[in-house]
Coordinates of C-alpha atoms in Angstrom, one line a residue:
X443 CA -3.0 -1.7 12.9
X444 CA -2.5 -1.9 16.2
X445 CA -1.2 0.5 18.8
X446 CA 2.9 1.3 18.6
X447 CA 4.4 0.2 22.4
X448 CA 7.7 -0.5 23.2
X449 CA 7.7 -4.1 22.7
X450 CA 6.3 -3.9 19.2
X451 CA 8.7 -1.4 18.5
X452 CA 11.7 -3.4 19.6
X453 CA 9.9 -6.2 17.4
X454 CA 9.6 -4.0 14.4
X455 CA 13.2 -3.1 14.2
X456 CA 14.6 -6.8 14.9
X457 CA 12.9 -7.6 11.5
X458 CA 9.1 -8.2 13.2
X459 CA 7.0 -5.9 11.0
X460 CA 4.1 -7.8 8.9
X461 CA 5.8 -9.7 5.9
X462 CA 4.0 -7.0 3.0
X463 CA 5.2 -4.2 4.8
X464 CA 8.9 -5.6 4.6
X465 CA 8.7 -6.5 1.2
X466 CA 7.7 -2.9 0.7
X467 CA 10.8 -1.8 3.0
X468 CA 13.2 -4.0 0.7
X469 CA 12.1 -2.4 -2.6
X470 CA 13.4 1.3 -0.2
X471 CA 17.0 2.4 -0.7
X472 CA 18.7 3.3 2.6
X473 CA 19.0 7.2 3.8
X474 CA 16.2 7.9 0.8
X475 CA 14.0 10.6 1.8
X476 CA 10.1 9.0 2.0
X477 CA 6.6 9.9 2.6
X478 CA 4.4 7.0 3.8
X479 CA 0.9 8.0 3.0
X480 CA -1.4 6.7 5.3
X481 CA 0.9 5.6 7.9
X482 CA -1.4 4.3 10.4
X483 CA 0.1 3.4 13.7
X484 CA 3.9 4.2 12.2
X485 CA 5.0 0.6 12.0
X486 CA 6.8 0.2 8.6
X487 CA 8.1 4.3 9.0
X488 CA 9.1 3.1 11.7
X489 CA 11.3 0.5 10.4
X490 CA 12.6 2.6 7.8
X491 CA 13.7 5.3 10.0
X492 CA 15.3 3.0 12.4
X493 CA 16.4 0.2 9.7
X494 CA 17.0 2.0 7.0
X495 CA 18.4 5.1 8.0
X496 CA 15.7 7.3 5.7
X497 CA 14.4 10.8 6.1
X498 CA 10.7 9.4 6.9
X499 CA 7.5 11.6 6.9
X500 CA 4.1 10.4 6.9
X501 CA 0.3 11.9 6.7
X502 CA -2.2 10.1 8.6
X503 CA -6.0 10.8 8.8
X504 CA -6.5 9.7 12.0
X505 CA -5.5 11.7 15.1
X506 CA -5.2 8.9 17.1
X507 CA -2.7 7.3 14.6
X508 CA -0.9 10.7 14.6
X509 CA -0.3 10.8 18.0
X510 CA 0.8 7.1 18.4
X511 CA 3.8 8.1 15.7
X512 CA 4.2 11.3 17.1
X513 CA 4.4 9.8 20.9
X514 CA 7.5 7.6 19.6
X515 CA 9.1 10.2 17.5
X516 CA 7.8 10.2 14.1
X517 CA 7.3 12.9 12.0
X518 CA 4.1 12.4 11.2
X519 CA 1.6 15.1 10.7
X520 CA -2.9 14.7 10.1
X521 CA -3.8 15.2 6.6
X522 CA -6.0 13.8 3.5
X523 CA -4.2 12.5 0.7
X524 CA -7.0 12.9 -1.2
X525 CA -6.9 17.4 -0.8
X526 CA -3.2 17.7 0.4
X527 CA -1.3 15.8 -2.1
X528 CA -1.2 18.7 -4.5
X529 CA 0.4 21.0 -2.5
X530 CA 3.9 19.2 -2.2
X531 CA 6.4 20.0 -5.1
X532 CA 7.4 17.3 -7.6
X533 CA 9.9 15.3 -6.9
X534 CA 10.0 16.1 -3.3
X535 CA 10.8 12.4 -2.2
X536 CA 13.2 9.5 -3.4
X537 CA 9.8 7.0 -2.1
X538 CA 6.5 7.4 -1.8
X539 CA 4.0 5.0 -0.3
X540 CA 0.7 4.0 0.0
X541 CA 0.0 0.7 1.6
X542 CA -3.2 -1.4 1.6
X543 CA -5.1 2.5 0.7
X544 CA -5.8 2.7 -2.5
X545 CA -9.1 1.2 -3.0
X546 CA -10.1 3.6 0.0
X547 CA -9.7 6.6 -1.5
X548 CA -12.5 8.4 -3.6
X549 CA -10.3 9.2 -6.9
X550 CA -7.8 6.8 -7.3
X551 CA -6.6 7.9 -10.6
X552 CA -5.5 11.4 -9.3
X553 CA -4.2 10.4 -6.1
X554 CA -1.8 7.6 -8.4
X555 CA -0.9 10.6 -10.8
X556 CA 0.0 12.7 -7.6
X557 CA 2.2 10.0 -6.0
X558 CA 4.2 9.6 -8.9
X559 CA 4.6 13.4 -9.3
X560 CA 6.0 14.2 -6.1
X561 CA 8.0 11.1 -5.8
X562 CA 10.6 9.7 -8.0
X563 CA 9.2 6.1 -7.1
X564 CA 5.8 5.4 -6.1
X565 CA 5.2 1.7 -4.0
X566 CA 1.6 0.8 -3.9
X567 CA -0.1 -2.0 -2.2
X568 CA -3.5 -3.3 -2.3
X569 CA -5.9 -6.2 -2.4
X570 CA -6.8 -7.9 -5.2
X571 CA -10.8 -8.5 -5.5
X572 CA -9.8 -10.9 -8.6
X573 CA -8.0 -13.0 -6.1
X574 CA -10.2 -16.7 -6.7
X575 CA -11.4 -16.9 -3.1
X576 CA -13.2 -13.9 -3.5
X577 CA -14.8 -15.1 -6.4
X578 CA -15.7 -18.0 -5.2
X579 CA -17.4 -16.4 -2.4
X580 CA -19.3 -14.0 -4.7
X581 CA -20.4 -17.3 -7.0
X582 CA -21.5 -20.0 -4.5
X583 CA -22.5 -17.3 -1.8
X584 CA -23.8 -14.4 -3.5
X585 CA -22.6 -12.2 -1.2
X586 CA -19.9 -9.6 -0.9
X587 CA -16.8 -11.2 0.8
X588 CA -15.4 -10.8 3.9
X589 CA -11.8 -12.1 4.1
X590 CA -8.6 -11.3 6.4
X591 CA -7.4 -8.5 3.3
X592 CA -11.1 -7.1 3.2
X593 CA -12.2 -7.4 6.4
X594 CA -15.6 -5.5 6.6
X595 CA -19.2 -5.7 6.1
X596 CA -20.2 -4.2 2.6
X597 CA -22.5 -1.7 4.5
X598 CA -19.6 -0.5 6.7
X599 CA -16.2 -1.1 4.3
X600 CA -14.2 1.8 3.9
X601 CA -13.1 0.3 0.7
X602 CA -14.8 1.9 -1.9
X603 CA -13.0 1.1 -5.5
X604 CA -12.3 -2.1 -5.4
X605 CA -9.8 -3.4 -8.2
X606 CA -8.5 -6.1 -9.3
X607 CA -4.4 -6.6 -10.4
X608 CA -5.5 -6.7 -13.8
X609 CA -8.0 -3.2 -13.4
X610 CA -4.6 -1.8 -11.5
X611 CA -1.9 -2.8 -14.5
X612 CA -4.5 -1.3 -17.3
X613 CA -5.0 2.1 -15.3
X614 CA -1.1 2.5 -15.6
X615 CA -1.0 2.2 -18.9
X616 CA -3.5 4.9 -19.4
X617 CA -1.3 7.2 -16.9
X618 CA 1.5 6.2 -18.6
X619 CA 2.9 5.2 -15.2
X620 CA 5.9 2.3 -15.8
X621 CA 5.9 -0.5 -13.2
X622 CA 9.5 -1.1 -12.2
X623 CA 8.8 -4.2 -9.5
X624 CA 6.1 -6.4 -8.8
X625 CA 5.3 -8.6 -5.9
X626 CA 2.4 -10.9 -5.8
X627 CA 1.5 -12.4 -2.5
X628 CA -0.4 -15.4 -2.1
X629 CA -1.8 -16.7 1.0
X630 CA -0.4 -15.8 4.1
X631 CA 1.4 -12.9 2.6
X632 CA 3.7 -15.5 1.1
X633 CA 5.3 -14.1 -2.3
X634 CA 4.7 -16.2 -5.4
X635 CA 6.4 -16.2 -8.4
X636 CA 3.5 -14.7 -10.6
X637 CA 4.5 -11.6 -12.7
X638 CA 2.1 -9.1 -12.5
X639 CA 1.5 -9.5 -16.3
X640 CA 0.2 -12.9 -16.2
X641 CA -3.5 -13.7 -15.8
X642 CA -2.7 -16.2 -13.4
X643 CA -1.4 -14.1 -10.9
X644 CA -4.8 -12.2 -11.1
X645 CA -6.3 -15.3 -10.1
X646 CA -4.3 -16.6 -7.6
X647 CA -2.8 -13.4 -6.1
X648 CA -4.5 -12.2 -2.7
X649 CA -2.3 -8.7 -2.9
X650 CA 0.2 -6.9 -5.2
X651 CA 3.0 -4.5 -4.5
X652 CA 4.0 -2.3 -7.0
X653 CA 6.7 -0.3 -7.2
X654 CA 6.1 2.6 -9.8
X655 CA 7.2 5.6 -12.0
X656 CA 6.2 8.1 -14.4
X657 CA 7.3 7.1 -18.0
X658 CA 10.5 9.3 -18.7
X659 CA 11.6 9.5 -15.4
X660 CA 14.8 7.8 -14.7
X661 CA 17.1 7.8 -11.7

């Protein structure tokens, strides 16, 4: 992401944030309280704290991106999902998100089974590596991809668990984690109308949100 100035800000909160981050703002309820994991430069918080009227808090790995959301008032603090997770109490947050990550991080599974612990919604994003242009790639080229979703070199990706929609659905089964909402964006961040369900949007899906929840765990 890029850097937070004051035009992009102004941008961001006429309605100019990327189109999967506001379809991940839609699925937020105003004045919720929300951690967005990974925040990067601060855009969507950003747009929820400004938008949406919620109690916004974000980690960030990056110092850099901490001080960009910091600089324009953000709480955000430096932290790895991956360690710090554990220590916030369940239910802590109405939202908690983790956009475009997930295939970064090293144990998937337990990060997923913390973000639906300590909030009472989870919204995850991510590419899909079933998506057919990537499949294409890998049968006519023989080679590892490199598209505008996955963006790196194989020797240099930080993407280390790639999934699939199909590979995402299955694992929250076996966490016994309920999918409330699905989104399944073609190309150009365009939503289709695929359900998450059908094969075909495995196919022809370049991305998923998902908005989630422990099984037994109404509002």
């Amino acid at each position: 992401m890029s850097p937070l100035d004051g035009t992009s800000i102004r941008s961001r909160r006429s309605g100019g944030i990327r189109l999967d981050l506001k379809l991940i703002a839609d699925m937020v309820d105003p004045s919720s309280r929300v951690l967005d994991i990974g925040c990067g430069d601060g855009a969507l918080l950003d747009y929820l704290v400004h938008e949406k009227n919620v109690d916004g808090r974000g980690i960030e790995l990056s110092m850099d991106g901490v001080h960009t959301c910091v600089s324009h008032g953000l709480s955000v603090i430096q932290g790895d999902a991956e360690t710090d997770l554990k220590d916030y109490p369940s239910g802590a947050f109405d939202y908690v998100i983790l956009s475009q990550t997930l295939q970064a991080m090293r144990a998937p599974r337990t990060v997923l089974n913390e973000l639906v612990r300590i909030g009472r919604r989870a919204i995850v994003s991510f590419p899909n590596f079933g998506y057919w242009r990537i499949r294409m790639a890998l049968l006519w080229m023989g080679r590892m991809p490199v598209t505008e979703r996955l963006g790196y070199e194989w020797f240099e990706t930080p993407n280390i668990h790639f999934c699939t929609i199909k590979d995402f659905t299955s694992l929250c089964d076996t966490l016994d984690i309920s999918i409330d909402r699905s989104v399944i964006l073609g190309r150009d961040n365009r939503p289709t109308r695929l359900a998450s369900a059908d094969g075909v949007a495995n196919f022809f899906g370049e991305q998923g949100v998902f908005m989630l929840r422990r099984n037994g765990m109404g509002d």
